[in-house]
Short mmCIF file of C-alpha atoms and ligand atoms in Angstrom, two decimals:
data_model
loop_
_atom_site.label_atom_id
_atom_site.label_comp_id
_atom_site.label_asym_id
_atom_site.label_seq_id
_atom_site.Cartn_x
_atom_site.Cartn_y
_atom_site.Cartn_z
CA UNK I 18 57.50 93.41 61.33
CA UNK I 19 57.46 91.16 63.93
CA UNK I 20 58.28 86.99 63.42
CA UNK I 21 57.65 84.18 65.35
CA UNK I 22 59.76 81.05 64.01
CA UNK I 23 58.79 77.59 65.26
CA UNK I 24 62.16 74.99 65.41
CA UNK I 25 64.81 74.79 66.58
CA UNK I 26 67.28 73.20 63.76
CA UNK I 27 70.26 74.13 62.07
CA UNK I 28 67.41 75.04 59.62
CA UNK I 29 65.36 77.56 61.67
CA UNK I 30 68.80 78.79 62.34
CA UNK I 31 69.99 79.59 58.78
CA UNK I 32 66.33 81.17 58.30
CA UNK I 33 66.86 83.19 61.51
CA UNK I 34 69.69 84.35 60.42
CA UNK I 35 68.35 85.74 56.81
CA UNK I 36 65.20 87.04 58.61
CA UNK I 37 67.46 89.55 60.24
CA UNK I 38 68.77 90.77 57.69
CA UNK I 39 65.78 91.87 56.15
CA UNK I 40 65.31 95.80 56.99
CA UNK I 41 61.83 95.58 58.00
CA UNK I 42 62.10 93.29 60.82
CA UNK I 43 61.55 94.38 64.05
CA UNK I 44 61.91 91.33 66.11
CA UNK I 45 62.22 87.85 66.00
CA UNK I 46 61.42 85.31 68.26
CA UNK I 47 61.90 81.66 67.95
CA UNK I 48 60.39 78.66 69.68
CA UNK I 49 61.95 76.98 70.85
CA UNK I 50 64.96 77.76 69.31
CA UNK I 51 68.63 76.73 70.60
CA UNK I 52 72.14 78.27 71.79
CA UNK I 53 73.14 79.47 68.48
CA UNK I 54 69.41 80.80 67.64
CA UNK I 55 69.38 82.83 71.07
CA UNK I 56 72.44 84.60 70.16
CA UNK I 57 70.39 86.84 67.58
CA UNK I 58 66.99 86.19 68.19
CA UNK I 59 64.58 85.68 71.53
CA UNK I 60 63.70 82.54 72.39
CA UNK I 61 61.04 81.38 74.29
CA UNK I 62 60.76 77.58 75.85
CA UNK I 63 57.25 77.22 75.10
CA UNK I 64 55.70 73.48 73.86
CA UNK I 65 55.94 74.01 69.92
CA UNK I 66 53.52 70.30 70.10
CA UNK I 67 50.81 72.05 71.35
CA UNK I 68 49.43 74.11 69.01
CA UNK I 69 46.98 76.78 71.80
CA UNK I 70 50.40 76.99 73.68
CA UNK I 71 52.38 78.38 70.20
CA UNK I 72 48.77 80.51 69.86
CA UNK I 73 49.03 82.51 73.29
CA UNK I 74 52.62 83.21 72.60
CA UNK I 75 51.91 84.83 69.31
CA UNK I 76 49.00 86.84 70.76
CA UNK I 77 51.42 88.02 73.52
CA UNK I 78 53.80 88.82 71.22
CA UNK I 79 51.20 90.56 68.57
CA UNK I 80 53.12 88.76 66.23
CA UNK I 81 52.81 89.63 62.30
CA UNK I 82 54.15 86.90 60.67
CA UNK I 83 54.60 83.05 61.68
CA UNK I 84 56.88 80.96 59.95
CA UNK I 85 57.20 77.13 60.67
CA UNK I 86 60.25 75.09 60.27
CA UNK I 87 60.02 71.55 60.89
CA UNK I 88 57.50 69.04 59.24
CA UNK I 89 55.99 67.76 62.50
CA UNK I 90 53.85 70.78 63.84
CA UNK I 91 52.60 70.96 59.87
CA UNK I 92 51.18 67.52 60.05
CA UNK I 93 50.00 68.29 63.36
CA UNK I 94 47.42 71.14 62.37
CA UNK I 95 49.90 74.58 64.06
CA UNK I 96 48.95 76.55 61.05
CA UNK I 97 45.55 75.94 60.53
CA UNK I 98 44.88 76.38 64.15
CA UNK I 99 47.28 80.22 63.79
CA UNK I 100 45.24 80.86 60.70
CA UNK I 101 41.83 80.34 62.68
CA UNK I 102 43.22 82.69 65.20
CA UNK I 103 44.16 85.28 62.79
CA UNK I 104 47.65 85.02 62.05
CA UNK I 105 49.79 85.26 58.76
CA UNK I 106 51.59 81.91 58.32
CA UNK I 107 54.19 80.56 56.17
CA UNK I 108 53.53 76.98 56.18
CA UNK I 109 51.11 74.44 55.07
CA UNK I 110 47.67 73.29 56.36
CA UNK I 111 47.19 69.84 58.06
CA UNK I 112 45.93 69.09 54.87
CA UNK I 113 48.56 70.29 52.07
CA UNK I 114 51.17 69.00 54.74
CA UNK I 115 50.18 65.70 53.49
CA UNK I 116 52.15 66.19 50.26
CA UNK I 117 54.83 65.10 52.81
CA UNK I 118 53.39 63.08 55.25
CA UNK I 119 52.03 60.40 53.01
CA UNK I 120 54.16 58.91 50.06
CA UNK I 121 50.72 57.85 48.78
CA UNK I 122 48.77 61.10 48.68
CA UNK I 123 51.81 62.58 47.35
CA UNK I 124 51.99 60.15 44.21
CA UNK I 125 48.04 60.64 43.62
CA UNK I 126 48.74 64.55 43.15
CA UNK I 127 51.78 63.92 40.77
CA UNK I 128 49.42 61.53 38.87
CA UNK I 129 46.32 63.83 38.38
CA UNK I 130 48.80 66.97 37.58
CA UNK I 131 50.98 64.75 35.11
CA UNK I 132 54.15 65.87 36.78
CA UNK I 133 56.81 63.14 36.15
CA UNK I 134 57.64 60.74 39.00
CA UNK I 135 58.77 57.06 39.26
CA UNK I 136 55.96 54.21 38.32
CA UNK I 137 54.70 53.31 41.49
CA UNK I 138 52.30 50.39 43.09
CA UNK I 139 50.57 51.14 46.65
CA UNK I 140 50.33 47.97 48.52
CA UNK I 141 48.58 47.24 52.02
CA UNK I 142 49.20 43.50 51.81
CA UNK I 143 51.91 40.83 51.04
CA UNK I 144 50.61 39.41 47.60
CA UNK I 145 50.57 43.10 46.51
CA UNK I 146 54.31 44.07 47.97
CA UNK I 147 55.57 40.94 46.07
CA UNK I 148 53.85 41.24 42.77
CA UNK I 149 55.08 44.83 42.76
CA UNK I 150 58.61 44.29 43.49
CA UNK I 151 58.91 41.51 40.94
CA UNK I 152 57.09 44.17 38.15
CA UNK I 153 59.96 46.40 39.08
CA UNK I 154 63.05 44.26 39.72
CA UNK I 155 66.15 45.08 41.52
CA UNK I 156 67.24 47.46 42.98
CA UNK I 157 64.19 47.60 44.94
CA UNK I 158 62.53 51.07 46.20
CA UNK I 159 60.24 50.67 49.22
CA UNK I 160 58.22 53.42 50.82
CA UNK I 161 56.70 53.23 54.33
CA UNK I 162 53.44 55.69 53.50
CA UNK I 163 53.91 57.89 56.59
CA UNK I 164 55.93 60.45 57.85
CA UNK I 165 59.23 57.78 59.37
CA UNK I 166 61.94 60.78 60.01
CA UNK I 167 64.03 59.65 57.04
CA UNK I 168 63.85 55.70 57.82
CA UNK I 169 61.16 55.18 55.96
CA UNK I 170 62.16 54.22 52.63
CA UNK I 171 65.27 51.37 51.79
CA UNK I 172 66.78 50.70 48.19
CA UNK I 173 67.86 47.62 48.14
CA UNK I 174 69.23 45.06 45.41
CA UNK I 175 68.24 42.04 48.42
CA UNK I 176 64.56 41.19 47.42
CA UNK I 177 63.93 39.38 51.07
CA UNK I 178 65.67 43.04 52.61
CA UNK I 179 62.98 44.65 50.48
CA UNK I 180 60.37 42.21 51.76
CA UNK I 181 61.24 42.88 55.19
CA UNK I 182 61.03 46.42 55.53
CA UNK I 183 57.91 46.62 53.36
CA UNK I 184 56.12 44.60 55.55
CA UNK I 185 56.93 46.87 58.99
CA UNK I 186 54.60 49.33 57.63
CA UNK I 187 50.58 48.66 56.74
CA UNK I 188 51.15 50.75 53.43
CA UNK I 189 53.92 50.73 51.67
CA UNK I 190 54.78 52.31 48.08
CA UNK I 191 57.09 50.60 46.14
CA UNK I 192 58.35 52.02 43.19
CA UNK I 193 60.34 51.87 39.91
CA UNK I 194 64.29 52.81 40.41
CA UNK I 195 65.26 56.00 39.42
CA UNK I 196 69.05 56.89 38.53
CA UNK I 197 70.95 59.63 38.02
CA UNK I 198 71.79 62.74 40.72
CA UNK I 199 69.50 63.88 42.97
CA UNK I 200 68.82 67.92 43.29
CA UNK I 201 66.92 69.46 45.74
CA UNK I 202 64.93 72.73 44.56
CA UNK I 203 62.24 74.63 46.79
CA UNK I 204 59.45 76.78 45.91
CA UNK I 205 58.08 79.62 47.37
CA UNK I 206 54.10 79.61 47.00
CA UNK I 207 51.38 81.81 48.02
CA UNK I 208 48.69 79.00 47.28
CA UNK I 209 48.31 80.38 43.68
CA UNK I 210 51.63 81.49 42.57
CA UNK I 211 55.38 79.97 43.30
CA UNK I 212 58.87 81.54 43.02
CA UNK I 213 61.49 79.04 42.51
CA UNK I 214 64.75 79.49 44.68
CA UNK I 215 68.23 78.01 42.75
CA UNK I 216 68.96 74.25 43.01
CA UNK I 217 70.79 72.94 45.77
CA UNK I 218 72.58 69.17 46.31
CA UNK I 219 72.30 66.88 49.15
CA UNK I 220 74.52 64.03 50.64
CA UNK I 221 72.46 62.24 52.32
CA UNK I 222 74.82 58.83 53.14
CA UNK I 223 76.97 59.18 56.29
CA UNK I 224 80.83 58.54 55.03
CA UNK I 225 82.63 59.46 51.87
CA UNK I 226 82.36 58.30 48.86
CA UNK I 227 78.49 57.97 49.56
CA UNK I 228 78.64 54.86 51.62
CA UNK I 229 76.88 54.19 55.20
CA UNK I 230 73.49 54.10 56.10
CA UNK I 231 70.87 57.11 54.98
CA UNK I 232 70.92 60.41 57.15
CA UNK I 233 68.85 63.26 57.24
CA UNK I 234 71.67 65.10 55.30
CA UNK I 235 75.67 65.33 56.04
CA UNK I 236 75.93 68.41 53.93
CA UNK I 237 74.96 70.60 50.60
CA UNK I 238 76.58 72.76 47.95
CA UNK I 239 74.86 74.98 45.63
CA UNK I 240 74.46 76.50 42.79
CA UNK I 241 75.15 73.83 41.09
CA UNK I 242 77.96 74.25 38.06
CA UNK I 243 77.17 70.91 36.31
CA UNK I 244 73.25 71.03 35.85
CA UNK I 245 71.78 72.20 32.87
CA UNK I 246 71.07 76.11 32.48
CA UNK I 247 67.01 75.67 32.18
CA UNK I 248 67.01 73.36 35.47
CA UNK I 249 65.17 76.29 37.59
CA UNK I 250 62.91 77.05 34.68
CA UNK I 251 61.91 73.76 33.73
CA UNK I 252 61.08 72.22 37.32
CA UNK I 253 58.89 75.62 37.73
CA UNK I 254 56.83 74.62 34.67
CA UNK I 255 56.96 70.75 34.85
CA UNK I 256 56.71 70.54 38.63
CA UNK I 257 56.13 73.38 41.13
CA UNK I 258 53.38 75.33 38.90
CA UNK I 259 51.47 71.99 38.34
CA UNK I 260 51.66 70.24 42.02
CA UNK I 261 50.50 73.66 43.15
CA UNK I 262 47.43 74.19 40.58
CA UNK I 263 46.63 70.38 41.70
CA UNK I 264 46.55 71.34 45.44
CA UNK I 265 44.46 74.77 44.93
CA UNK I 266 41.74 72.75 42.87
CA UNK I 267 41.31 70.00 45.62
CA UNK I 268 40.52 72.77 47.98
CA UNK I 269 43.77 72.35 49.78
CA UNK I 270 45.74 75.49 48.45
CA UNK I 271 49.73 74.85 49.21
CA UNK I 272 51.31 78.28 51.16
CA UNK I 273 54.28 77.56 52.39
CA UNK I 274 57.34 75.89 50.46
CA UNK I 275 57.50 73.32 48.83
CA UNK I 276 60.25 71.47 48.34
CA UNK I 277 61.03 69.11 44.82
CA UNK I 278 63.45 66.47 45.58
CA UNK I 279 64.28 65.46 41.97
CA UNK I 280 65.97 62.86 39.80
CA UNK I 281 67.98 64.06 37.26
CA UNK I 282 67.56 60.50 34.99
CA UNK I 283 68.50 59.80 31.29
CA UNK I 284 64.41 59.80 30.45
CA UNK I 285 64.37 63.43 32.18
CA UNK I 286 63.40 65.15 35.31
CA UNK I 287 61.51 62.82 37.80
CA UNK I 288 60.07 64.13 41.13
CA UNK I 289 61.54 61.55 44.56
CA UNK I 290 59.84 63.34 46.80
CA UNK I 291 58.28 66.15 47.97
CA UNK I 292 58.48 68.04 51.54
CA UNK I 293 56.42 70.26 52.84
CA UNK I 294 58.72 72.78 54.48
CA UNK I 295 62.53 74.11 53.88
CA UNK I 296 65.23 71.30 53.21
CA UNK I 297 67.83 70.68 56.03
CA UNK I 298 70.78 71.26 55.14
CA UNK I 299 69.61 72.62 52.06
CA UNK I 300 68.62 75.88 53.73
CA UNK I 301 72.11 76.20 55.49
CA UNK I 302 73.74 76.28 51.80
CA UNK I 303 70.67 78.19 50.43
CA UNK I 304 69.75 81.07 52.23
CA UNK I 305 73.26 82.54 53.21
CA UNK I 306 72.93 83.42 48.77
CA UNK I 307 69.68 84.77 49.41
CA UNK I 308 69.49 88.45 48.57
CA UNK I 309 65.83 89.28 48.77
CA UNK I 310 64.50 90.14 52.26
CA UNK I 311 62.98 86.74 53.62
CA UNK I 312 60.75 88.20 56.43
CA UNK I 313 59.34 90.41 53.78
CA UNK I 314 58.81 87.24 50.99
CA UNK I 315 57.37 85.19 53.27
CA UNK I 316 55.00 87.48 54.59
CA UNK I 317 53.83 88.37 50.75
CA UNK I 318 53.86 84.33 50.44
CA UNK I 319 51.51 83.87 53.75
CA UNK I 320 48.96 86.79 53.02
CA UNK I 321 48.43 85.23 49.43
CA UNK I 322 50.16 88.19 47.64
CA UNK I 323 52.83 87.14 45.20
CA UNK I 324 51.41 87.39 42.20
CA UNK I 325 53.41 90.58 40.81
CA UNK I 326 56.56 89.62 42.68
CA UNK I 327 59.52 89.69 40.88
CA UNK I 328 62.21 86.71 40.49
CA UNK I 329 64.64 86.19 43.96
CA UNK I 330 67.40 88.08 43.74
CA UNK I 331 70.88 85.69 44.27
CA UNK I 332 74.79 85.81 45.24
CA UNK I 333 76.98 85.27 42.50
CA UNK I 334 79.14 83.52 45.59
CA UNK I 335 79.15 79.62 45.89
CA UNK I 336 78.42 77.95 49.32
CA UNK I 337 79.02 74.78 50.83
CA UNK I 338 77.80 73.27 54.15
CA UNK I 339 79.26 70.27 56.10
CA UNK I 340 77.26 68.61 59.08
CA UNK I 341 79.58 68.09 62.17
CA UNK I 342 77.36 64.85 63.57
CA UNK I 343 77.76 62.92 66.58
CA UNK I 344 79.59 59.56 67.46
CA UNK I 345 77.64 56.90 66.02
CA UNK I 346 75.10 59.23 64.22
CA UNK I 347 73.01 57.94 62.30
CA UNK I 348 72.37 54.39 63.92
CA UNK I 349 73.07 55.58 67.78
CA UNK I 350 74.19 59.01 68.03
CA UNK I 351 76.07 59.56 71.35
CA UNK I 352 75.38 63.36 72.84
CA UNK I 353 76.39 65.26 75.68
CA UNK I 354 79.70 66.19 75.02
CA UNK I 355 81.47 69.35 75.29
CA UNK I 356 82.10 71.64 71.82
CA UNK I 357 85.08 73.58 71.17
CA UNK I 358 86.76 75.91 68.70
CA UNK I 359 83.72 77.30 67.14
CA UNK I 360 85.76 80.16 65.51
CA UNK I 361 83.87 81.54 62.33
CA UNK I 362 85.68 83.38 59.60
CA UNK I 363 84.65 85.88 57.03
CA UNK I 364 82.60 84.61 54.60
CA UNK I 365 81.59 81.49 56.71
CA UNK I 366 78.15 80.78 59.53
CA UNK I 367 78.05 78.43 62.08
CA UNK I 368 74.89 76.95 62.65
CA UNK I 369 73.55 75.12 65.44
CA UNK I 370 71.68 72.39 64.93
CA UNK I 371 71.49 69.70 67.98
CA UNK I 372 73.27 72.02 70.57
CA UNK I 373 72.67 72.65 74.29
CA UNK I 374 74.29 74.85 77.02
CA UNK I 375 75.06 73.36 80.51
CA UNK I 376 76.11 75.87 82.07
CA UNK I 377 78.18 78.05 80.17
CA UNK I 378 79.38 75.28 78.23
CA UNK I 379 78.00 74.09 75.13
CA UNK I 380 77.01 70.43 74.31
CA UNK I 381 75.62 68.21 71.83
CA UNK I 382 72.14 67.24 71.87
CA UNK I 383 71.34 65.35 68.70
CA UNK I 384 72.62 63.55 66.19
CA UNK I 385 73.42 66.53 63.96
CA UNK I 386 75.17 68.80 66.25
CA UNK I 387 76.37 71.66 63.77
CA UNK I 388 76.35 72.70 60.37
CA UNK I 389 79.03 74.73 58.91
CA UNK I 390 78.63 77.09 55.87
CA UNK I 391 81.62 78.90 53.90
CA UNK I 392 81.13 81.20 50.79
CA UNK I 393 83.29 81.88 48.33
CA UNK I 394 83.93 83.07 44.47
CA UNK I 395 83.60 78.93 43.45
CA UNK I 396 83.09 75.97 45.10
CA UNK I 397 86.75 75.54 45.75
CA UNK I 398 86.64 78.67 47.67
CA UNK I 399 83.56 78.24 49.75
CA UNK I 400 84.61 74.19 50.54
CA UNK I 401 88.02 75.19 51.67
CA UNK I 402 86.48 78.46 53.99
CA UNK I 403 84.05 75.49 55.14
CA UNK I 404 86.59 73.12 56.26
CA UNK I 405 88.94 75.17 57.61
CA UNK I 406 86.37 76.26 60.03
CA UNK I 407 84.92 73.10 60.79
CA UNK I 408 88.21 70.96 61.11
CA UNK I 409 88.90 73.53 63.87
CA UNK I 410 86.20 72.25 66.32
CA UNK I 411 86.06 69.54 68.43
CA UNK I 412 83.69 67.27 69.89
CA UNK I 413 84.74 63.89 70.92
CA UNK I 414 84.04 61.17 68.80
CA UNK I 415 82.24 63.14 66.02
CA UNK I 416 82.52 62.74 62.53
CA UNK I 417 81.74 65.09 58.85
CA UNK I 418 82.25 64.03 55.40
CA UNK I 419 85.57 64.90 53.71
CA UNK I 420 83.54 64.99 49.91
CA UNK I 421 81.07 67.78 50.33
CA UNK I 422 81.29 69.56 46.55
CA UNK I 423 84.08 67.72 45.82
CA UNK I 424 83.47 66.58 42.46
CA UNK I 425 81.64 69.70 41.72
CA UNK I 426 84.50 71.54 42.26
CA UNK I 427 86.83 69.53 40.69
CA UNK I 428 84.54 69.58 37.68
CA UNK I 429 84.19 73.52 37.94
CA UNK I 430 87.50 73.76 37.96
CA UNK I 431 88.12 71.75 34.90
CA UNK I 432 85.82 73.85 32.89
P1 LIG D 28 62.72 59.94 49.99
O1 LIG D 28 62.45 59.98 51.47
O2 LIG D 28 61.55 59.56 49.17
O3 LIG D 28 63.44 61.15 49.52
O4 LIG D 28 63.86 58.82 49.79
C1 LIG D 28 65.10 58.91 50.46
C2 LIG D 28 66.22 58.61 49.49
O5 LIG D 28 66.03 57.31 48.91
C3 LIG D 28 66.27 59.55 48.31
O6 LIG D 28 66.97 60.72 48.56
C4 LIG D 28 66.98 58.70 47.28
O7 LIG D 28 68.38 58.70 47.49
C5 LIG D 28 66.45 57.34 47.57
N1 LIG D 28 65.30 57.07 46.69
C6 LIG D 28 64.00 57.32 46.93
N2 LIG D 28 63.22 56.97 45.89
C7 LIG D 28 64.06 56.49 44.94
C8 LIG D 28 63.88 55.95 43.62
N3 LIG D 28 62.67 55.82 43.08
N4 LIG D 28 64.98 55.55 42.94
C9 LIG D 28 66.20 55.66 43.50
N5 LIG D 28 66.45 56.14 44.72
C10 LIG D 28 65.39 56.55 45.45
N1 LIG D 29 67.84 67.27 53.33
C1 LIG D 29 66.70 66.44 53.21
C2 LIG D 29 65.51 66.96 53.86
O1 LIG D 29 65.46 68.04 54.39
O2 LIG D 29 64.51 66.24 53.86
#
């Protein structure tokens, strides 16, 4: 089989990585990729924004199997345009892709399939946003309605904060606030059918002890030792089965993956969010357990053919993944600067996720620069394989939590 992946994150990295391993891959090329990326698969520096461009590659390629990483080209129509042309694609239309790129649309599909979310109010005007954040009450949950790269939404206990930010956007959701850890699990669908992969935790504040601003995610852990046993089982039924039974009777079938970003709450399970593509880092922590061949899923997934499939097959290992980032990532993220000391031991990955070569030399290029997985028989294990490696590089300036799993492991061990 041969894959073209479209990205060029730590992400498409981590799914790189597991697409090789699956035996019936032939090749894999990736635009546009990065350093890391290039050192297993072919890259290729074409314009992944327009969509005919990504089209005449795959055609040169005869490629069997598209997958698509990042949310952007999803909202942008690349795999209905692939589809038109005749390719296989793992990922969303233009259409289902707005499960993620409008907070809105996404709320009216968890409505009319009664999966459970926070109470929410849509507002497009001043009178609204205030009436609905004084129904609610602090702390206050606003939603810009489009896709905002992870600065859309503030929590907030300052009501005039709250005001603020809900007025930069012509539609806003605001919505009750919802307590209790957050857990990220991802579902595999073919349109008709979904396979749920194992739960997976995100940090998504900057600094320790979750304080600093919001990121797009400083690192992940999974499984997870402290959820409840039926936590797979029960967001299959109560979520992913639903949402995707909702999409397929509004004509806009969901293939691709889509991703739950729950609430675990004292009332019960409560859907945050949903994506319409693989979590990052998420995928970093998640696929390195992955034992079925991905290439091989995700072509079953694209070509509308996992109805008989049988449940993913997982590690028994733990993994955890830290995010090197850049100075002042997430408000002004500094790049350019030389890496060092990216020495990977057994049972740990290095993936690249803002990285660049000049030269022979390697430098950051984004805010996230690297993200560093380490397996292991517990948590304990895998964080300790996953900071040893990543307290041995160096790039001016940069910074990674010291928590990752901490608690988790702590807990683990306890029990
Ligand atoms: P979202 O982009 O919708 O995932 O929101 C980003 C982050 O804001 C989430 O990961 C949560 O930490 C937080 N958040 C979003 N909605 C809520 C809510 N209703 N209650 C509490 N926190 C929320
Ligand atoms: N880790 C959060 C996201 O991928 O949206």
């Amino acid at each position: 089989m041969k894959v073209l992946l479209i990205g060029s994150g730590g992400r498409e990295h981590a799914l790189a990585a597991a697409l090789k391993r699956d035996p019936l891959l032939e090749e894999l090329h990736v635009a546009p990729g990065n350093p890391g990326i290039s050192e297993i698969a072919i890259c290729h520096a074409t314009n992944t924004d327009d969509n005919a461009a990504v089209i005449a590659l795959a055609e040169s390629l005869t490629i069997d199997l598209v997958v698509i990483g990042p949310e952007k080209p999803l909202v942008q129509g690349l795999s209905d345009d692939l589809r038109k042309a005749g390719f296989a694609v793992f990922g969303p239309s233009q259409a289902a892709a707005q499960i993620e790129g409008s907070k809105d649309f996404a709320k009216g599909v968890m409505r009319d399939a009664g999966v459970p979310t926070a109470r929410s109010f849509t507002c497009i005007n001043q009178d609204e946003i205030e009436k609905a954040l004084d129904t609610f009450g602090a702390p206050f949950v606003v939603k810009h309605d489009g896709l905002a790269a992870g600065k859309g939404v503030v929590v907030t206990d300052d009501r005039a904060a709250a005001l603020e930010h809900a007025l930069l956007s012509p539609r806003v959701v605001i919505e009750e606030f919802l307590d209790g850890p957050e857990v990220s699990l991802f579902g595999i669908s073919d349109g008709k059918n979904i396979l749920a992969m194992q739960p997976a935790q995100d940090f998504k504040r900057a600094f320790d002890g979750d304080l600093g601003p919001n990121t797009g995610g400083m690192g992940a852990y999974s499984p997870l030792p402290w959820a409840h046993d039926d936590i797979v089982e029960e967001t299959l039924e109560q979520v992913l089965k639903p949402t995707i039974a909702e999409m397929a009777a509004r004509g806009t079938p969901f293939v691709g993956l889509l991703y739950a970003g729950l609430a675990l709450t004292t009332k019960g399970t409560r859907v945050i969010e949903f994506n319409a593509r693989f979590g990052d880092p998420e995928t970093e922590v998640l696929l390195p357990r992955l034992q079925t061949p991905l290439a091989q899923l995700l072509l079953k997934a694209a070509t509308r053919d996992l109805k008989d499939h049988p449940p993913l097959i997982w590690s028994a290992e733990s993994a955890v993944t830290v995010v090197l980032a850049s100075e002042g990532y997430p408000t002004a993220p500094k790049i350019g600067e030389p890496i060092m000391g990216l020495n990977p031991v057994d049972g740990s990955d290095i993936f690249h996720a803002g990285t660049t070569l000049d030269g022979s030399v390697l430098k950051s290029a984004g805010g996230r620069v690297l993200a560093v997985t380490g397996m292991g028989a517990d948590l304990t294990e895998a964080r300790d394989k996953a900071y040893r490696v990543i307290s041995g590089i160096t790039l001016h300036g940069s910074h990674y939590r010291s928590d990752i799993a901490l608690n988790a492991s702590i807990a683990e061990k306890g029990n």
